[in-house]
């Protein structure tokens, strides 16, 4: 019994004393914090009453502190340190010095201090009550523990407690360190010994299964990663092959058609040159000779036309025929000159389209006005009777881009703008092309029309592959234009206030070579 009591007191007394002082300190801190919180809340509540000098309201607010046994008294002093309102518990004068815990808080409103609230707290009483309760409970616990220790301490300590603690520590060590070589020595009562044997066997089996599972999980993760990589590579290759085959096919068809058109234009040019040569050389000489004969002196031509009574009329008729032929030849020559000019214009257009049909693209520093004017010229050629295109003048700006790609994107935007204005009479259809102010990296080029506009819910999908609002459209143009802009380091965006309010497509092009820009940054 003596040994059990010594063990009980040796453990419980230091632990109890530590817990008591800790709880005592925590209680004191908590009570002080509670008093300060109550004081601050009360100060905030009475601020309005102090501002308006309403002592009655301030007293009513302070009287609510009677529900807080921790506060023994409270007093409000204005900015001149005069007493404004007072609260006191029974048999307590707040104006006299108090040995309790005092808290002083400024009473402020809208950033201006109007006085102070001083509270006295009866913390000592609460601490004495806490200490008494703890000592009583602790004494009873020590006595009860002593009696219990006398009967079961030694048996439990040697036969059950120590082996179970050892088993628990072993299980925790295995769980945290995943060291399945750890084993627990067999000992204690028979039940604890059987439990120790079962735990050792279980740890060994878990170790074997965990090692096998870890190997299988690693192999599975490796296989899953390889399959995902292979599937992603396959998808990327399929998309690239589809895109490249489509571009190659379109370029091949376009190149073939343009080549045939170029050959036909060359043949037409040769034929027009031959026609012009024949008109200039073959038919002008007889007509000129006839005119010279008719315009010669009458002494030379009189014999020819005086021999017949109708000679003068014949002369006049021949002169009229010669003049008519001469005028027809001159008019035909002018028409041939106009035709040659038109053929040359068509050849320039075909040459520009052939440059657009190539499948390889090279970015370089170019004047932005060059592809812009070329795209406008092509758009006017394709749709000569469409809405006029208003160009916004701008200073020469160089961009780092592929000229043919820029022409292709702008031409697509201009054609779409023309189609959005078909049949529009009010307001008058118009298309405006403008170059905005460049920022540090890019310059914007905008194509604005006042046509049918775009619904807000369709703005998100306007650049998606295969999306189109035209009955005969394919949904490739804007998608390819956006991809081409990104390929050159730029972007393509759209804005529209809504249906019937027009739309603005903005192409942003890079101002610098990528390596130059990075170096300067």
Short mmCIF file of C-alpha atoms in Angstrom, two decimals, residues 113-470:
data_model
loop_
_atom_site.label_atom_id
_atom_site.label_comp_id
_atom_site.label_asym_id
_atom_site.label_seq_id
_atom_site.Cartn_x
_atom_site.Cartn_y
_atom_site.Cartn_z
CA UNK A 113 -12.20 60.66 -28.60
CA UNK A 114 -14.98 61.96 -26.34
CA UNK A 115 -14.05 60.33 -23.02
CA UNK A 116 -13.02 57.14 -21.23
CA UNK A 117 -14.75 54.10 -19.73
CA UNK A 118 -13.14 52.62 -16.60
CA UNK A 119 -14.24 49.21 -15.26
CA UNK A 120 -13.18 47.33 -12.14
CA UNK A 121 -13.24 43.55 -12.28
CA UNK A 122 -13.59 41.17 -9.33
CA UNK A 123 -11.06 38.68 -10.78
CA UNK A 124 -9.63 37.70 -7.39
CA UNK A 125 -12.96 36.34 -6.23
CA UNK A 126 -13.30 34.19 -9.33
CA UNK A 127 -9.72 32.93 -8.96
CA UNK A 128 -10.31 32.00 -5.32
CA UNK A 129 -13.41 30.06 -6.26
CA UNK A 130 -11.48 28.25 -9.04
CA UNK A 131 -8.59 27.42 -6.67
CA UNK A 132 -10.91 26.05 -4.01
CA UNK A 133 -12.75 23.88 -6.48
CA UNK A 134 -9.53 22.51 -7.97
CA UNK A 135 -7.95 21.73 -4.61
CA UNK A 136 -11.07 19.92 -3.40
CA UNK A 137 -11.44 17.84 -6.54
CA UNK A 138 -7.74 17.11 -6.67
CA UNK A 139 -7.61 15.94 -3.05
CA UNK A 140 -10.50 13.57 -3.61
CA UNK A 141 -8.86 12.26 -6.76
CA UNK A 142 -5.59 11.60 -4.94
CA UNK A 143 -7.36 9.70 -2.17
CA UNK A 144 -9.41 7.64 -4.58
CA UNK A 145 -6.38 6.92 -6.72
CA UNK A 146 -4.46 5.76 -3.71
CA UNK A 147 -7.09 3.21 -2.82
CA UNK A 148 -7.40 2.02 -6.42
CA UNK A 149 -3.65 1.79 -6.80
CA UNK A 150 -3.46 -0.39 -3.74
CA UNK A 151 -5.54 -3.13 -5.38
CA UNK A 152 -4.68 -3.08 -9.07
CA UNK A 153 -1.59 -0.98 -9.69
CA UNK A 154 1.06 -3.60 -9.48
CA UNK A 155 -0.83 -6.37 -11.25
CA UNK A 156 -1.99 -4.12 -14.02
CA UNK A 157 1.40 -2.49 -14.40
CA UNK A 158 3.33 -5.70 -14.81
CA UNK A 159 0.81 -7.91 -16.56
CA UNK A 160 -1.16 -5.65 -18.84
CA UNK A 161 -0.17 -1.98 -19.05
CA UNK A 162 3.45 -2.26 -20.05
CA UNK A 163 2.91 -4.97 -22.70
CA UNK A 164 -0.02 -3.07 -24.21
CA UNK A 165 1.93 0.20 -24.36
CA UNK A 166 4.75 -1.69 -26.05
CA UNK A 167 2.32 -3.16 -28.59
CA UNK A 168 0.83 0.28 -29.27
CA UNK A 169 4.24 1.88 -29.79
CA UNK A 170 5.23 -0.94 -32.11
CA UNK A 171 2.06 -0.50 -34.18
CA UNK A 172 2.59 3.26 -34.38
CA UNK A 173 6.21 2.85 -35.42
CA UNK A 174 5.23 0.39 -38.15
CA UNK A 175 2.45 2.69 -39.34
CA UNK A 176 4.58 5.87 -39.53
CA UNK A 177 7.93 4.41 -40.56
CA UNK A 178 6.55 1.51 -42.65
CA UNK A 179 9.35 -0.64 -41.23
CA UNK A 180 7.84 -4.12 -41.25
CA UNK A 181 10.98 -5.66 -39.76
CA UNK A 182 9.92 -4.31 -36.34
CA UNK A 183 8.65 -6.99 -33.96
CA UNK A 184 7.36 -6.94 -30.43
CA UNK A 185 8.93 -9.22 -27.78
CA UNK A 186 6.45 -11.73 -26.39
CA UNK A 187 5.68 -11.19 -22.67
CA UNK A 188 3.04 -10.31 -20.05
CA UNK A 189 -0.04 -12.33 -19.34
CA UNK A 190 -1.16 -15.11 -21.65
CA UNK A 191 -3.66 -12.93 -23.48
CA UNK A 192 -1.07 -10.23 -24.10
CA UNK A 193 1.47 -12.88 -25.20
CA UNK A 194 -1.00 -14.28 -27.75
CA UNK A 195 -1.70 -10.76 -28.96
CA UNK A 196 2.02 -10.10 -29.37
CA UNK A 197 2.47 -13.26 -31.49
CA UNK A 198 -0.50 -12.35 -33.68
CA UNK A 199 0.81 -8.81 -34.12
CA UNK A 200 4.26 -10.02 -35.17
CA UNK A 201 2.76 -12.42 -37.71
CA UNK A 202 0.45 -9.71 -39.04
CA UNK A 203 3.32 -7.22 -39.42
CA UNK A 204 5.35 -9.75 -41.39
CA UNK A 205 2.44 -10.56 -43.71
CA UNK A 206 1.60 -6.90 -44.22
CA UNK A 207 5.23 -6.25 -45.11
CA UNK A 208 5.23 -8.95 -47.79
CA UNK A 209 1.93 -7.80 -49.27
CA UNK A 210 2.87 -4.14 -49.14
CA UNK A 211 6.12 -4.79 -51.00
CA UNK A 212 4.31 -6.81 -53.66
CA UNK A 213 1.57 -4.16 -53.96
CA UNK A 214 4.10 -1.33 -54.21
CA UNK A 215 5.85 -3.13 -57.04
CA UNK A 216 2.58 -3.71 -58.87
CA UNK A 217 1.43 -0.10 -58.36
CA UNK A 218 4.74 1.20 -59.67
CA UNK A 219 4.52 -1.00 -62.74
CA UNK A 220 0.87 0.00 -63.29
CA UNK A 221 1.63 3.71 -62.98
CA UNK A 222 4.51 3.34 -65.39
CA UNK A 223 2.31 1.53 -67.88
CA UNK A 224 -0.50 4.08 -67.50
CA UNK A 225 1.94 6.93 -68.06
CA UNK A 226 3.35 5.29 -71.16
CA UNK A 227 -0.14 4.64 -72.54
CA UNK A 228 -1.26 8.21 -71.90
CA UNK A 229 1.85 9.55 -73.56
CA UNK A 230 1.36 7.26 -76.53
CA UNK A 231 -2.34 8.17 -76.83
CA UNK A 232 -1.59 11.89 -76.65
CA UNK A 233 1.17 11.53 -79.22
CA UNK A 234 -1.18 9.58 -81.48
CA UNK A 235 -3.91 12.21 -81.16
CA UNK A 236 -1.44 15.01 -81.87
CA UNK A 237 -0.07 13.17 -84.89
CA UNK A 238 -3.57 12.50 -86.21
CA UNK A 239 -4.57 16.14 -85.86
CA UNK A 240 -1.33 17.27 -87.46
CA UNK A 241 -1.73 14.81 -90.35
CA UNK A 242 -5.34 15.89 -90.93
CA UNK A 243 -4.40 19.54 -90.89
CA UNK A 244 -1.32 19.08 -93.08
CA UNK A 245 -3.13 16.86 -95.58
CA UNK A 246 -5.98 19.35 -95.82
CA UNK A 247 -3.61 22.28 -96.27
CA UNK A 248 -1.51 20.38 -98.76
CA UNK A 249 -4.59 19.35 -100.74
CA UNK A 250 -6.01 22.87 -100.74
CA UNK A 251 -2.65 24.33 -101.72
CA UNK A 252 -2.20 21.76 -104.49
CA UNK A 253 -5.67 22.40 -105.90
CA UNK A 254 -5.24 26.17 -105.63
CA UNK A 255 -1.80 26.04 -107.22
CA UNK A 256 -3.11 23.91 -110.09
CA UNK A 257 -6.08 26.17 -110.74
CA UNK A 258 -3.96 29.30 -110.55
CA UNK A 259 -1.37 27.76 -112.86
CA UNK A 260 -4.03 26.94 -115.47
CA UNK A 261 -5.49 30.45 -115.15
CA UNK A 262 -2.01 31.91 -115.58
CA UNK A 263 -1.42 29.87 -118.72
CA UNK A 264 -4.77 30.99 -120.12
CA UNK A 265 -3.96 34.63 -119.34
CA UNK A 266 -0.58 34.26 -121.04
CA UNK A 267 -2.28 32.89 -124.15
CA UNK A 268 -4.81 35.72 -124.09
CA UNK A 269 -1.96 38.25 -123.72
CA UNK A 270 -0.16 36.82 -126.77
CA UNK A 271 -3.39 36.86 -128.80
CA UNK A 272 -4.13 40.45 -127.82
CA UNK A 273 -0.62 41.48 -128.84
CA UNK A 274 -1.07 39.81 -132.25
CA UNK A 275 -4.45 41.48 -132.74
CA UNK A 276 -3.01 44.84 -131.86
CA UNK A 277 -0.11 44.29 -134.26
CA UNK A 278 -2.48 43.36 -137.07
CA UNK A 279 -4.61 46.39 -136.41
CA UNK A 280 -1.60 48.64 -136.35
CA UNK A 281 0.21 47.27 -139.40
CA UNK A 282 -2.20 45.44 -141.75
CA UNK A 283 -5.34 47.52 -141.79
CA UNK A 284 -4.03 50.98 -141.25
CA UNK A 285 -1.88 51.08 -144.44
CA UNK A 286 -4.71 50.65 -147.06
CA UNK A 287 -6.96 53.07 -145.22
CA UNK A 288 -4.16 55.59 -144.92
CA UNK A 289 -3.30 55.26 -148.59
CA UNK A 290 -6.96 55.75 -149.56
CA UNK A 291 -7.22 58.83 -147.39
CA UNK A 292 -4.04 60.25 -148.93
CA UNK A 293 -5.41 59.60 -152.41
CA UNK A 294 -8.71 61.29 -151.60
CA UNK A 295 -7.04 64.21 -149.86
CA UNK A 296 -4.56 64.79 -152.73
CA UNK A 297 -4.77 67.77 -155.15
CA UNK A 298 -7.76 67.65 -157.52
CA UNK A 299 -5.49 67.86 -160.55
CA UNK A 300 -4.24 64.35 -159.75
CA UNK A 301 -7.60 62.82 -158.85
CA UNK A 302 -9.87 64.69 -161.21
CA UNK A 303 -9.24 62.36 -164.13
CA UNK A 304 -10.27 59.37 -162.02
CA UNK A 305 -13.59 60.78 -160.78
CA UNK A 306 -14.52 63.11 -163.73
CA UNK A 307 -14.92 60.30 -166.24
CA UNK A 308 -18.17 59.14 -164.62
CA UNK A 309 -21.18 61.23 -163.72
CA UNK A 310 -21.26 59.82 -160.18
CA UNK A 311 -17.57 60.50 -159.63
CA UNK A 312 -17.99 63.20 -156.98
CA UNK A 313 -20.52 61.09 -155.02
CA UNK A 314 -18.15 58.14 -155.22
CA UNK A 315 -15.33 60.25 -153.92
CA UNK A 316 -17.44 61.45 -151.01
CA UNK A 317 -18.57 57.88 -150.24
CA UNK A 318 -14.99 56.59 -150.26
CA UNK A 319 -13.90 59.41 -148.04
CA UNK A 320 -16.72 58.59 -145.57
CA UNK A 321 -15.82 54.88 -145.61
CA UNK A 322 -12.15 55.65 -145.00
CA UNK A 323 -13.02 57.91 -142.08
CA UNK A 324 -15.33 55.31 -140.55
CA UNK A 325 -12.71 52.56 -140.86
CA UNK A 326 -10.09 54.85 -139.33
CA UNK A 327 -12.37 55.66 -136.37
CA UNK A 328 -13.21 51.96 -135.83
CA UNK A 329 -9.53 51.04 -135.90
CA UNK A 330 -8.71 53.77 -133.35
CA UNK A 331 -11.58 52.67 -131.04
CA UNK A 332 -10.52 49.01 -131.37
CA UNK A 333 -6.96 49.98 -130.46
CA UNK A 334 -8.20 51.77 -127.34
CA UNK A 335 -10.29 48.74 -126.33
CA UNK A 336 -7.30 46.45 -126.86
CA UNK A 337 -5.19 48.72 -124.64
CA UNK A 338 -7.88 48.54 -121.94
CA UNK A 339 -8.03 44.75 -122.33
CA UNK A 340 -4.24 44.46 -121.96
CA UNK A 341 -4.43 46.58 -118.80
CA UNK A 342 -7.15 44.32 -117.38
CA UNK A 343 -5.17 41.19 -118.28
CA UNK A 344 -2.08 42.59 -116.54
CA UNK A 345 -4.22 43.32 -113.48
CA UNK A 346 -5.57 39.76 -113.51
CA UNK A 347 -2.04 38.38 -113.77
CA UNK A 348 -1.02 40.40 -110.71
CA UNK A 349 -4.01 39.02 -108.82
CA UNK A 350 -3.16 35.43 -109.84
CA UNK A 351 0.45 36.01 -108.79
CA UNK A 352 -0.71 37.26 -105.38
CA UNK A 353 -3.02 34.26 -104.95
CA UNK A 354 -0.18 31.90 -105.91
CA UNK A 355 1.93 33.41 -103.15
CA UNK A 356 -0.94 32.76 -100.74
CA UNK A 357 -1.29 29.14 -101.85
CA UNK A 358 2.14 28.06 -100.73
CA UNK A 359 2.28 25.75 -97.70
CA UNK A 360 5.49 27.06 -96.09
CA UNK A 361 5.49 30.41 -94.34
CA UNK A 362 8.38 32.62 -93.25
CA UNK A 363 7.97 35.53 -90.84
CA UNK A 364 9.99 38.67 -91.47
CA UNK A 365 9.92 42.39 -90.82
CA UNK A 366 7.47 43.94 -93.31
CA UNK A 367 5.59 47.21 -93.69
CA UNK A 368 2.08 46.67 -92.39
CA UNK A 369 0.60 48.88 -95.11
CA UNK A 370 1.79 46.52 -97.89
CA UNK A 371 -0.28 43.41 -97.04
CA UNK A 372 -3.14 45.67 -95.94
CA UNK A 373 -3.38 47.41 -99.32
CA UNK A 374 -2.93 44.11 -101.16
CA UNK A 375 -5.80 42.52 -99.20
CA UNK A 376 -8.05 45.53 -99.91
CA UNK A 377 -7.18 45.36 -103.62
CA UNK A 378 -8.01 41.65 -103.75
CA UNK A 379 -11.27 42.19 -101.86
CA UNK A 380 -12.34 44.92 -104.26
CA UNK A 381 -11.48 42.66 -107.20
CA UNK A 382 -13.45 39.72 -105.81
CA UNK A 383 -16.46 41.87 -104.84
CA UNK A 384 -16.31 44.99 -107.06
CA UNK A 385 -19.96 45.99 -106.35
CA UNK A 386 -19.83 45.48 -102.59
CA UNK A 387 -19.73 48.15 -99.88
CA UNK A 388 -16.88 50.69 -100.10
CA UNK A 389 -13.83 50.09 -97.91
CA UNK A 390 -12.70 53.12 -95.91
CA UNK A 391 -9.01 53.05 -95.06
CA UNK A 392 -7.66 54.85 -92.00
CA UNK A 393 -4.31 56.55 -92.78
CA UNK A 394 -1.45 55.69 -90.47
CA UNK A 395 2.28 56.13 -90.11
CA UNK A 396 4.53 53.40 -91.57
CA UNK A 397 4.72 50.54 -89.07
CA UNK A 398 6.87 47.43 -89.40
CA UNK A 399 5.60 44.10 -88.09
CA UNK A 400 7.25 40.71 -87.75
CA UNK A 401 4.91 38.41 -89.66
CA UNK A 402 4.40 36.33 -92.79
CA UNK A 403 3.14 38.64 -95.53
CA UNK A 404 1.01 36.01 -97.27
CA UNK A 405 -0.59 34.94 -93.99
CA UNK A 406 -1.47 38.55 -93.11
CA UNK A 407 -3.01 39.08 -96.58
CA UNK A 408 -4.97 35.84 -96.27
CA UNK A 409 -6.33 36.74 -92.81
CA UNK A 410 -7.30 40.31 -93.79
CA UNK A 411 -8.84 39.12 -97.07
CA UNK A 412 -10.96 36.60 -95.16
CA UNK A 413 -12.14 39.33 -92.75
CA UNK A 414 -12.96 41.72 -95.61
CA UNK A 415 -14.93 39.09 -97.53
CA UNK A 416 -16.88 38.19 -94.37
CA UNK A 417 -17.60 41.89 -93.84
CA UNK A 418 -18.89 42.19 -97.44
CA UNK A 419 -21.16 39.19 -96.91
CA UNK A 420 -22.48 40.67 -93.65
CA UNK A 421 -23.61 43.77 -95.60
CA UNK A 422 -25.43 42.03 -98.45
CA UNK A 423 -28.81 43.63 -99.07
CA UNK A 424 -28.33 46.38 -96.47
CA UNK A 425 -29.60 49.85 -97.46
CA UNK A 426 -30.21 51.63 -94.16
CA UNK A 427 -27.89 52.69 -92.73
CA UNK A 428 -25.59 52.79 -95.77
CA UNK A 429 -23.30 49.78 -95.80
CA UNK A 430 -19.69 50.58 -94.90
CA UNK A 431 -16.47 48.81 -94.02
CA UNK A 432 -13.66 50.53 -92.13
CA UNK A 433 -10.07 49.25 -91.95
CA UNK A 434 -7.90 50.92 -89.30
CA UNK A 435 -4.55 50.45 -87.59
CA UNK A 436 -4.60 51.20 -83.88
CA UNK A 437 -1.90 52.55 -81.61
CA UNK A 438 0.79 49.90 -81.01
CA UNK A 439 1.72 48.81 -77.51
CA UNK A 440 5.03 47.39 -76.35
CA UNK A 441 4.74 44.12 -78.29
CA UNK A 442 1.86 44.24 -80.80
CA UNK A 443 -0.08 46.51 -83.14
CA UNK A 444 -3.85 46.04 -83.76
CA UNK A 445 -5.47 46.03 -87.23
CA UNK A 446 -9.28 46.30 -87.13
CA UNK A 447 -11.92 45.52 -89.75
CA UNK A 448 -15.28 47.04 -88.76
CA UNK A 449 -18.63 46.72 -90.54
CA UNK A 450 -22.15 47.91 -89.71
CA UNK A 451 -23.82 44.73 -90.91
CA UNK A 452 -25.86 41.94 -89.31
CA UNK A 453 -23.66 41.69 -86.19
CA UNK A 454 -23.10 38.64 -83.96
CA UNK A 455 -25.21 37.40 -81.06
CA UNK A 456 -23.39 37.49 -77.66
CA UNK A 457 -23.76 33.74 -77.12
CA UNK A 458 -22.03 33.05 -80.48
CA UNK A 459 -18.94 35.16 -79.81
CA UNK A 460 -17.35 32.30 -77.82
CA UNK A 461 -17.69 29.79 -80.69
CA UNK A 462 -16.98 32.07 -83.64
CA UNK A 463 -13.39 30.79 -84.04
CA UNK A 464 -14.18 27.10 -83.41
CA UNK A 465 -13.38 24.58 -86.12
CA UNK A 466 -16.43 23.80 -88.27
CA UNK A 467 -18.61 26.54 -86.71
CA UNK A 468 -20.41 28.72 -89.28
CA UNK A 469 -23.52 30.89 -89.53
CA UNK A 470 -23.72 30.72 -93.34
#
